[in-house]
Amino acid sequence: MIGFNTNVEYNTAMLDVASGFGSSDITMGSLFASAGGWTMLSYVDDATGHIGLSFFTTTPMTGGTGSIADVRFHLPLNGSSGSVGLDVNGAAGSETGLVYTYSDGSIDIDASTPSIVGTDGNDSYYIRRTAYDMVEVYAGTSASGTPIYSALLASISSVSFDTGAGDDQLIVDLANGTPLPSAGISYSAGIDNDSLTLTGNGSSNAAYMPGASSGSGNFAIGASAIAFAGVEPVSASGLSSLVVVTPGASDVIQLTTPQAGKGRVSGTSDGAAFSPLTFFACGEVLLDTPPMTEQPATTPSPSPPEISRPSSTP
Amino acid sequence: MNSNGVLDGLDASWLAQKSLFAPSRPEIPNIPAGPIGSFAGFDPNFAMPQHVHGSVGSSVIVPLVSPTALKV
């Protein structure tokens, strides 16, 4: 039988690992998993930043290089940028004269690209800009309680939401101006019925640009955009101007009124259905489709909102 | 190990705990320093990569690797 112990020490102020024996954040690496015969035991004390790993086997291994264990480190949402060391250590040698050496690692934390990760349940997030040019993200559908994330808008370049499974929603509030950083917002909504809601203050302009694949696209606001995937209903309100730009060369567009005062644009572009857009309280709504191929609404509602076609793409 | 006169699953659990966090099982004396058994061939090296990039709020998986060929 052969075995050895290795430890990893980390900074608990900047990293988290699930504590306890058999931590869920530690798995056997591909080298030992593929070789077979190895047993790995792990113990994590996240209070002190200690990971203890013990490996043993009774089966000969022909040799190889690669991962013997994979450790998932969680980076707190309100952490700061910087490099944090991973101190790999253990015994210096064996009784047979072999010398053990250890090489430390590091994680470079980027606070300018915060990532909000949801659950497999129903997640709701609300993002806004404050009067002091801060970006705030709340868990929920309004700015109530304590934000789960906040930062100066100028200090970040992007924000991503990965909400996983469940019926998720993202609400982007433009009341105090756009909260979109220069590289925009990424919204990966996952499976199930997920929504994107844009609420303006009456002065913002936006362009809804569904992508070629169903549920994906961009919502451009100023010089930035919300890139989304896996989103089914999209809604926008309180905009000065809203432009719908279809991606394909051949569109079938339907304009309906789901309820009084609201309009909906739905249909297909090059045969692919795009996420329907519901809008209300918008100064104007422009439909930008390819010339010569657009078709009239096939099932118009009794009183669809007024739609006009722009003279040019914004 | 647990003084019940037989070798059972509880003994194995205690031993596993001892191997990972020695103070957790004071009933078991510490083993001498140094790994048990031995690798054949090259001196082992265990390493983690440097400059793994991660964004706040996310998680990153960092492998503990053997950059030299392990052989037992």
CSV table of C-alpha atoms in Angstrom, one decimal:
chain,number,residue,atom,x,y,z
A,1,MET,CA,0.0,0.0,0.0
A,2,ILE,CA,1.2,3.5,-0.8
A,3,GLY,CA,-0.2,6.7,0.4
A,4,PHE,CA,0.6,10.3,1.0
A,5,ASN,CA,-0.9,13.5,2.4
A,6,THR,CA,-0.9,16.9,0.9
A,7,ASN,CA,-2.2,20.2,2.2
A,8,VAL,CA,-3.4,23.4,0.6
A,9,GLU,CA,-3.7,26.7,2.7
A,10,TYR,CA,-5.6,29.6,1.4
A,11,ASN,CA,-6.8,33.1,2.4
A,12,THR,CA,-10.2,32.9,3.9
A,13,ALA,CA,-10.9,36.6,3.3
A,14,MET,CA,-10.7,36.1,-0.4
A,15,LEU,CA,-11.7,32.5,-1.0
A,16,ASP,CA,-14.2,30.0,0.3
A,17,VAL,CA,-14.4,26.2,0.2
A,18,ALA,CA,-17.1,24.0,1.7
A,19,SER,CA,-16.0,22.8,5.1
A,20,GLY,CA,-16.0,19.3,6.5
A,21,PHE,CA,-14.9,15.8,5.7
A,22,GLY,CA,-15.5,14.8,2.1
A,23,SER,CA,-16.1,18.4,1.0
A,24,SER,CA,-18.4,18.8,-1.9
A,25,ASP,CA,-15.9,21.2,-3.4
A,26,ILE,CA,-13.1,18.6,-3.8
A,27,THR,CA,-13.1,15.8,-6.3
A,28,MET,CA,-10.6,13.3,-7.3
A,29,GLY,CA,-8.5,14.4,-10.3
A,30,SER,CA,-8.4,12.8,-13.7
A,31,LEU,CA,-5.0,11.2,-13.2
A,32,PHE,CA,-6.0,9.1,-10.2
A,33,ALA,CA,-9.6,8.6,-11.3
A,34,SER,CA,-8.5,7.1,-14.7
A,35,ALA,CA,-5.8,5.0,-13.1
A,36,GLY,CA,-8.3,3.5,-10.7
A,37,GLY,CA,-7.6,2.0,-7.3
A,38,TRP,CA,-7.0,5.3,-5.5
A,39,THR,CA,-9.0,6.4,-2.5
A,40,MET,CA,-9.0,10.1,-1.7
A,41,LEU,CA,-10.1,11.5,1.7
A,42,SER,CA,-10.5,15.2,2.2
A,43,TYR,CA,-11.0,17.6,5.1
A,44,VAL,CA,-11.6,21.3,4.8
A,45,ASP,CA,-11.6,23.9,7.6
A,46,ASP,CA,-12.8,27.0,5.9
A,47,ALA,CA,-12.5,29.0,9.1
A,48,THR,CA,-8.7,28.7,9.0
A,49,GLY,CA,-8.3,28.1,5.2
A,50,HIS,CA,-6.9,24.6,5.5
A,51,ILE,CA,-7.4,21.7,3.0
A,52,GLY,CA,-6.1,18.3,4.0
A,53,LEU,CA,-5.9,15.6,1.3
A,54,SER,CA,-5.0,12.0,1.8
A,55,PHE,CA,-4.5,9.5,-1.0
A,56,PHE,CA,-3.8,5.8,-0.8
A,57,THR,CA,-3.9,2.8,-3.1
A,58,THR,CA,-2.9,-0.8,-3.1
A,59,THR,CA,-2.9,-1.0,-6.9
A,60,PRO,CA,0.2,-0.3,-8.9
A,61,MET,CA,0.0,2.6,-11.3
A,62,THR,CA,2.2,2.6,-14.4
A,63,GLY,CA,2.8,6.3,-14.3
A,64,GLY,CA,1.4,9.5,-15.5
A,65,THR,CA,1.0,13.2,-15.0
A,66,GLY,CA,-2.1,15.3,-14.4
A,67,SER,CA,-4.6,16.3,-11.8
A,68,ILE,CA,-4.8,14.2,-8.7
A,69,ALA,CA,-7.5,16.4,-7.1
A,70,ASP,CA,-9.7,19.3,-8.2
A,71,VAL,CA,-10.6,22.0,-5.7
A,72,ARG,CA,-13.4,24.4,-6.3
A,73,PHE,CA,-12.8,27.8,-4.8
A,74,HIS,CA,-15.6,30.2,-4.4
A,75,LEU,CA,-14.8,33.9,-4.9
A,76,PRO,CA,-17.1,36.1,-2.7
A,77,LEU,CA,-19.2,38.5,-4.8
A,78,ASN,CA,-18.0,41.6,-2.9
A,79,GLY,CA,-14.3,40.7,-3.0
A,80,SER,CA,-11.6,42.9,-4.4
A,81,SER,CA,-9.2,42.5,-7.2
A,82,GLY,CA,-5.9,40.9,-6.5
A,83,SER,CA,-3.8,37.8,-6.6
A,84,VAL,CA,-4.3,35.3,-3.7
A,85,GLY,CA,-1.8,32.5,-3.1
A,86,LEU,CA,-2.5,28.8,-2.7
A,87,ASP,CA,0.1,27.3,-0.5
A,88,VAL,CA,0.7,23.6,-1.4
A,89,ASN,CA,2.6,21.8,1.3
A,90,GLY,CA,3.3,18.5,2.9
A,91,ALA,CA,6.1,16.2,4.1
A,92,ALA,CA,9.5,16.8,2.7
A,93,GLY,CA,10.4,13.2,1.9
A,94,SER,CA,9.8,9.6,2.4
A,95,GLU,CA,11.6,6.9,4.3
A,96,THR,CA,12.9,5.5,1.1
A,97,GLY,CA,14.8,8.7,0.3
A,98,LEU,CA,12.5,10.3,-2.3
A,99,VAL,CA,12.3,14.1,-2.0
A,100,TYR,CA,8.8,15.6,-2.1
A,101,THR,CA,8.5,19.1,-3.5
A,102,TYR,CA,5.5,21.4,-3.7
A,103,SER,CA,4.8,24.3,-6.0
A,104,ASP,CA,2.3,27.0,-4.9
A,105,GLY,CA,-0.5,28.2,-7.1
A,106,SER,CA,-2.5,31.4,-7.2
A,107,ILE,CA,-5.9,32.8,-8.3
A,108,ASP,CA,-6.1,36.3,-9.9
A,109,ILE,CA,-9.4,37.7,-8.8
A,110,ASP,CA,-11.1,40.2,-11.1
A,111,ALA,CA,-13.6,42.5,-9.4
A,112,SER,CA,-14.4,44.3,-12.5
A,113,THR,CA,-16.5,41.5,-14.0
A,114,PRO,CA,-18.8,40.4,-11.2
A,115,SER,CA,-20.8,37.2,-11.7
A,116,ILE,CA,-24.1,36.6,-10.0
A,117,VAL,CA,-24.9,32.9,-9.9
A,118,GLY,CA,-28.4,31.8,-9.2
A,119,THR,CA,-29.8,28.5,-8.1
A,120,ASP,CA,-31.8,25.7,-9.7
A,121,GLY,CA,-34.9,27.3,-8.2
A,122,ASN,CA,-36.7,30.4,-9.2
A,123,ASP,CA,-34.3,33.4,-9.0
A,124,SER,CA,-35.1,37.1,-9.3
A,125,TYR,CA,-32.6,39.9,-9.7
A,126,TYR,CA,-33.1,43.6,-9.9
A,127,ILE,CA,-30.3,45.9,-11.1
A,128,ARG,CA,-30.3,49.6,-11.1
A,129,ARG,CA,-28.0,52.6,-11.1
A,130,THR,CA,-28.2,54.9,-8.1
A,131,ALA,CA,-28.1,58.7,-8.1
A,132,TYR,CA,-24.5,58.4,-7.1
A,133,ASP,CA,-23.5,56.3,-10.1
A,134,MET,CA,-23.3,53.1,-8.2
A,135,VAL,CA,-24.6,49.8,-9.6
A,136,GLU,CA,-26.8,47.9,-7.2
A,137,VAL,CA,-28.1,44.4,-7.6
A,138,TYR,CA,-30.9,43.1,-5.3
A,139,ALA,CA,-32.2,39.6,-4.9
A,140,GLY,CA,-35.9,40.1,-5.7
A,141,THR,CA,-38.0,42.3,-7.9
A,142,SER,CA,-37.3,45.7,-6.4
A,143,ALA,CA,-34.7,47.7,-4.6
A,144,SER,CA,-35.8,46.6,-1.2
A,145,GLY,CA,-33.6,45.4,1.6
A,146,THR,CA,-29.8,45.2,1.2
A,147,PRO,CA,-28.3,44.8,-2.2
A,148,ILE,CA,-26.4,41.6,-2.7
A,149,TYR,CA,-23.9,43.6,-4.8
A,150,SER,CA,-22.9,47.1,-5.3
A,151,ALA,CA,-20.0,48.9,-7.0
A,152,LEU,CA,-19.1,52.1,-8.7
A,153,LEU,CA,-20.4,51.9,-12.3
A,154,ALA,CA,-17.0,53.2,-13.5
A,155,SER,CA,-15.1,50.5,-11.6
A,156,ILE,CA,-16.7,47.5,-13.5
A,157,SER,CA,-16.7,46.5,-17.1
A,158,SER,CA,-19.4,43.9,-17.1
A,159,VAL,CA,-22.0,42.1,-15.0
A,160,SER,CA,-23.1,38.6,-15.7
A,161,PHE,CA,-26.1,36.7,-14.4
A,162,ASP,CA,-26.1,32.9,-14.6
A,163,THR,CA,-29.4,31.9,-13.1
A,164,GLY,CA,-29.5,28.2,-14.0
A,165,ALA,CA,-32.7,26.2,-14.0
A,166,GLY,CA,-36.0,27.5,-12.6
A,167,ASP,CA,-38.3,30.3,-13.7
A,168,ASP,CA,-35.9,33.2,-13.3
A,169,GLN,CA,-36.2,36.9,-14.0
A,170,LEU,CA,-33.9,39.9,-14.4
A,171,ILE,CA,-35.3,43.4,-14.1
A,172,VAL,CA,-33.1,46.2,-15.4
A,173,ASP,CA,-34.2,49.6,-14.0
A,174,LEU,CA,-33.1,52.7,-16.0
A,175,ALA,CA,-34.8,55.2,-13.8
A,176,ASN,CA,-31.6,56.8,-12.7
A,177,GLY,CA,-29.8,56.2,-16.0
A,178,THR,CA,-28.4,53.0,-17.4
A,179,PRO,CA,-26.7,50.6,-15.0
A,180,LEU,CA,-25.0,48.8,-17.9
A,181,PRO,CA,-21.2,48.9,-17.7
A,182,SER,CA,-19.2,49.4,-20.9
A,183,ALA,CA,-19.1,45.7,-21.8
A,184,GLY,CA,-22.7,45.3,-20.8
A,185,ILE,CA,-24.7,42.7,-19.0
A,186,SER,CA,-24.7,39.0,-19.8
A,187,TYR,CA,-27.9,37.1,-18.8
A,188,SER,CA,-27.7,33.3,-19.1
A,189,ALA,CA,-31.1,32.3,-18.0
A,190,GLY,CA,-30.8,28.5,-18.4
A,191,ILE,CA,-33.8,26.2,-18.8
A,192,ASP,CA,-37.4,26.8,-17.9
A,193,ASN,CA,-39.4,30.0,-18.3
A,194,ASP,CA,-37.2,33.0,-17.8
A,195,SER,CA,-37.9,36.7,-18.3
A,196,LEU,CA,-36.1,39.9,-19.0
A,197,THR,CA,-37.7,43.2,-18.0
A,198,LEU,CA,-36.5,46.6,-18.9
A,199,THR,CA,-38.1,49.6,-17.2
A,200,GLY,CA,-37.2,53.1,-18.3
A,201,ASN,CA,-37.9,56.6,-17.1
A,202,GLY,CA,-39.4,57.9,-20.3
A,203,SER,CA,-36.2,59.3,-21.8
A,204,SER,CA,-34.1,56.2,-22.7
A,205,ASN,CA,-33.8,54.7,-26.2
A,206,ALA,CA,-33.4,51.0,-26.6
A,207,ALA,CA,-33.2,48.4,-29.4
A,208,TYR,CA,-34.5,44.8,-29.1
A,209,MET,CA,-32.4,42.6,-31.3
A,210,PRO,CA,-33.4,38.9,-31.0
A,211,GLY,CA,-30.7,36.5,-32.1
A,212,ALA,CA,-30.8,33.8,-34.7
A,213,SER,CA,-31.4,31.1,-32.0
A,214,SER,CA,-34.6,31.2,-30.1
A,215,GLY,CA,-34.4,32.8,-26.7
A,216,SER,CA,-31.2,34.7,-27.4
A,217,GLY,CA,-30.3,38.2,-28.5
A,218,ASN,CA,-29.3,41.6,-27.3
A,219,PHE,CA,-31.1,44.6,-25.8
A,220,ALA,CA,-29.0,47.6,-26.7
A,221,ILE,CA,-29.2,50.6,-24.5
A,222,GLY,CA,-26.9,53.5,-25.4
A,223,ALA,CA,-23.5,52.2,-26.3
A,224,SER,CA,-23.9,49.0,-24.3
A,225,ALA,CA,-26.2,46.0,-24.3
A,226,ILE,CA,-27.8,43.2,-22.4
A,227,ALA,CA,-26.8,39.9,-24.1
A,228,PHE,CA,-29.3,37.2,-23.2
A,229,ALA,CA,-29.8,33.5,-23.8
A,230,GLY,CA,-32.6,31.2,-22.6
A,231,VAL,CA,-35.0,34.1,-22.2
A,232,GLU,CA,-38.6,33.6,-23.3
A,233,PRO,CA,-40.7,36.6,-22.5
A,234,VAL,CA,-39.1,40.0,-22.8
A,235,SER,CA,-40.8,43.2,-21.8
A,236,ALA,CA,-39.9,46.9,-22.0
A,237,SER,CA,-41.6,50.0,-20.7
A,238,GLY,CA,-41.0,53.7,-20.1
A,239,LEU,CA,-38.8,54.2,-23.1
A,240,SER,CA,-38.7,57.2,-25.4
A,241,SER,CA,-38.0,55.0,-28.4
A,242,LEU,CA,-38.0,51.3,-28.8
A,243,VAL,CA,-36.7,49.6,-32.0
A,244,VAL,CA,-37.2,46.0,-32.8
A,245,VAL,CA,-34.5,44.7,-35.2
A,246,THR,CA,-35.0,41.2,-36.5
A,247,PRO,CA,-32.0,39.1,-37.4
A,248,GLY,CA,-33.0,37.3,-40.5
A,249,ALA,CA,-33.8,38.0,-44.1
A,250,SER,CA,-37.3,36.7,-44.0
A,251,ASP,CA,-39.7,37.6,-41.2
A,252,VAL,CA,-43.2,36.7,-40.1
A,253,ILE,CA,-44.2,39.3,-37.5
A,254,GLN,CA,-47.3,39.3,-35.4
A,255,LEU,CA,-48.5,42.4,-33.6
A,256,THR,CA,-51.0,41.8,-30.9
A,257,THR,CA,-52.5,43.5,-27.8
A,258,PRO,CA,-52.2,41.1,-24.9
A,259,GLN,CA,-54.1,43.5,-22.7
A,260,ALA,CA,-55.3,47.1,-22.8
A,261,GLY,CA,-52.4,49.5,-23.2
A,262,LYS,CA,-49.8,46.9,-24.0
A,263,GLY,CA,-48.5,45.6,-27.3
A,264,ARG,CA,-46.6,42.5,-28.2
A,265,VAL,CA,-44.3,41.7,-31.1
A,266,SER,CA,-43.7,38.0,-31.8
A,267,GLY,CA,-43.0,35.8,-34.7
A,268,THR,CA,-40.2,34.2,-36.6
A,269,SER,CA,-37.1,35.4,-38.4
A,270,ASP,CA,-35.7,33.1,-41.0
A,271,GLY,CA,-38.0,30.4,-39.6
A,272,ALA,CA,-36.8,30.7,-36.1
A,273,ALA,CA,-39.1,32.0,-33.4
A,274,PHE,CA,-37.8,34.8,-31.3
A,275,SER,CA,-38.7,35.7,-27.8
A,276,PRO,CA,-41.9,37.8,-27.9
A,277,LEU,CA,-41.5,41.4,-26.7
A,278,THR,CA,-44.3,43.0,-24.7
A,279,PHE,CA,-44.1,46.8,-24.4
A,280,PHE,CA,-46.0,49.7,-23.0
A,281,ALA,CA,-45.6,53.3,-22.0
A,282,CYS,CA,-43.1,53.8,-24.9
A,283,GLY,CA,-43.0,57.1,-26.9
A,284,GLU,CA,-42.6,55.2,-30.1
A,285,VAL,CA,-42.0,51.6,-31.3
A,286,LEU,CA,-40.2,51.1,-34.5
A,287,LEU,CA,-40.1,47.8,-36.4
A,288,ASP,CA,-36.9,47.4,-38.4
A,289,THR,CA,-37.2,44.4,-40.7
A,290,PRO,CA,-35.4,43.5,-43.9
A,291,PRO,CA,-36.8,45.3,-46.9
A,292,MET,CA,-39.0,43.4,-49.4
A,293,THR,CA,-39.5,40.4,-47.2
A,294,GLU,CA,-41.7,41.6,-44.4
A,295,GLN,CA,-45.2,40.2,-44.2
A,296,PRO,CA,-48.2,41.7,-42.6
A,297,ALA,CA,-49.5,40.5,-39.3
A,298,THR,CA,-51.4,37.3,-39.8
A,299,THR,CA,-53.6,37.5,-36.8
A,300,PRO,CA,-53.8,41.2,-35.8
A,301,SER,CA,-55.6,42.0,-32.6
A,302,PRO,CA,-58.5,44.4,-32.6
A,303,SER,CA,-56.4,47.4,-31.6
A,304,PRO,CA,-52.7,46.8,-31.8
A,305,PRO,CA,-50.5,49.6,-30.6
A,306,GLU,CA,-49.2,52.0,-33.2
A,307,ILE,CA,-46.1,50.7,-34.9
A,308,SER,CA,-44.0,52.6,-37.4
A,309,ARG,CA,-41.0,51.7,-39.4
A,310,PRO,CA,-37.8,53.6,-38.9
A,311,SER,CA,-36.2,55.5,-41.7
A,312,SER,CA,-32.9,54.0,-40.6
A,313,THR,CA,-31.4,51.5,-38.2
A,314,PRO,CA,-30.3,53.3,-35.0
B,1,MET,CA,-9.3,1.4,17.7
B,2,ASN,CA,-12.6,2.3,19.3
B,3,SER,CA,-12.0,-0.3,22.1
B,4,ASN,CA,-14.9,-2.6,21.3
B,5,GLY,CA,-12.7,-5.6,20.5
B,6,VAL,CA,-13.5,-5.8,16.8
B,7,LEU,CA,-12.4,-4.1,13.7
B,8,ASP,CA,-15.5,-2.4,12.2
B,9,GLY,CA,-16.7,0.6,10.2
B,10,LEU,CA,-16.3,3.0,13.0
B,11,ASP,CA,-12.6,2.2,13.3
B,12,ALA,CA,-12.3,3.0,9.6
B,13,SER,CA,-14.1,6.2,10.0
B,14,TRP,CA,-11.9,7.3,12.9
B,15,LEU,CA,-8.8,6.4,11.0
B,16,ALA,CA,-9.9,8.4,8.0
B,17,GLN,CA,-10.6,11.4,10.2
B,18,LYS,CA,-7.3,11.0,11.9
B,19,SER,CA,-5.4,11.0,8.6
B,20,LEU,CA,-7.0,14.3,7.6
B,21,PHE,CA,-7.2,16.3,10.8
B,22,ALA,CA,-5.1,14.7,13.6
B,23,PRO,CA,-6.6,16.6,16.5
B,24,SER,CA,-10.0,15.2,15.6
B,25,ARG,CA,-9.0,11.8,17.0
B,26,PRO,CA,-6.8,12.1,20.0
B,27,GLU,CA,-7.5,8.4,20.8
B,28,ILE,CA,-5.2,7.5,17.9
B,29,PRO,CA,-1.5,8.3,18.4
B,30,ASN,CA,0.2,10.3,15.7
B,31,ILE,CA,2.2,8.5,13.1
B,32,PRO,CA,5.8,9.6,12.4
B,33,ALA,CA,6.3,12.4,10.0
B,34,GLY,CA,6.7,11.6,6.4
B,35,PRO,CA,4.6,9.8,3.8
B,36,ILE,CA,4.0,6.1,4.1
B,37,GLY,CA,5.1,3.8,1.3
B,38,SER,CA,6.9,5.3,-1.6
B,39,PHE,CA,6.7,6.2,-5.2
B,40,ALA,CA,8.9,4.5,-7.7
B,41,GLY,CA,11.2,6.5,-10.0
B,42,PHE,CA,11.1,10.3,-9.9
B,43,ASP,CA,10.8,12.4,-6.8
B,44,PRO,CA,7.2,13.5,-6.6
B,45,ASN,CA,6.2,17.1,-7.1
B,46,PHE,CA,2.7,18.4,-6.3
B,47,ALA,CA,1.6,21.8,-7.7
B,48,MET,CA,-1.2,24.1,-8.3
B,49,PRO,CA,-1.2,26.4,-11.4
B,50,GLN,CA,-0.6,30.1,-10.9
B,51,HIS,CA,-2.7,33.0,-12.1
B,52,VAL,CA,-6.0,31.1,-12.5
B,53,HIS,CA,-8.5,33.8,-13.5
B,54,GLY,CA,-11.7,34.2,-11.7
B,55,SER,CA,-14.4,36.8,-11.3
B,56,VAL,CA,-15.9,37.8,-8.0
B,57,GLY,CA,-19.1,35.9,-7.4
B,58,SER,CA,-18.0,33.0,-9.5
B,59,SER,CA,-16.1,29.8,-8.6
B,60,VAL,CA,-13.0,28.4,-10.2
B,61,ILE,CA,-11.7,24.8,-10.1
B,62,VAL,CA,-8.0,24.6,-9.5
B,63,PRO,CA,-6.3,21.2,-10.0
B,64,LEU,CA,-3.7,19.8,-7.8
B,65,VAL,CA,-1.4,18.3,-10.3
B,66,SER,CA,1.6,16.0,-10.5
B,67,PRO,CA,3.7,17.6,-13.2
B,68,THR,CA,6.2,14.8,-12.9
B,69,ALA,CA,5.3,11.2,-13.7
B,70,LEU,CA,3.9,9.4,-10.7
B,71,LYS,CA,4.5,5.7,-10.6
B,72,VAL,CA,3.7,3.3,-7.8
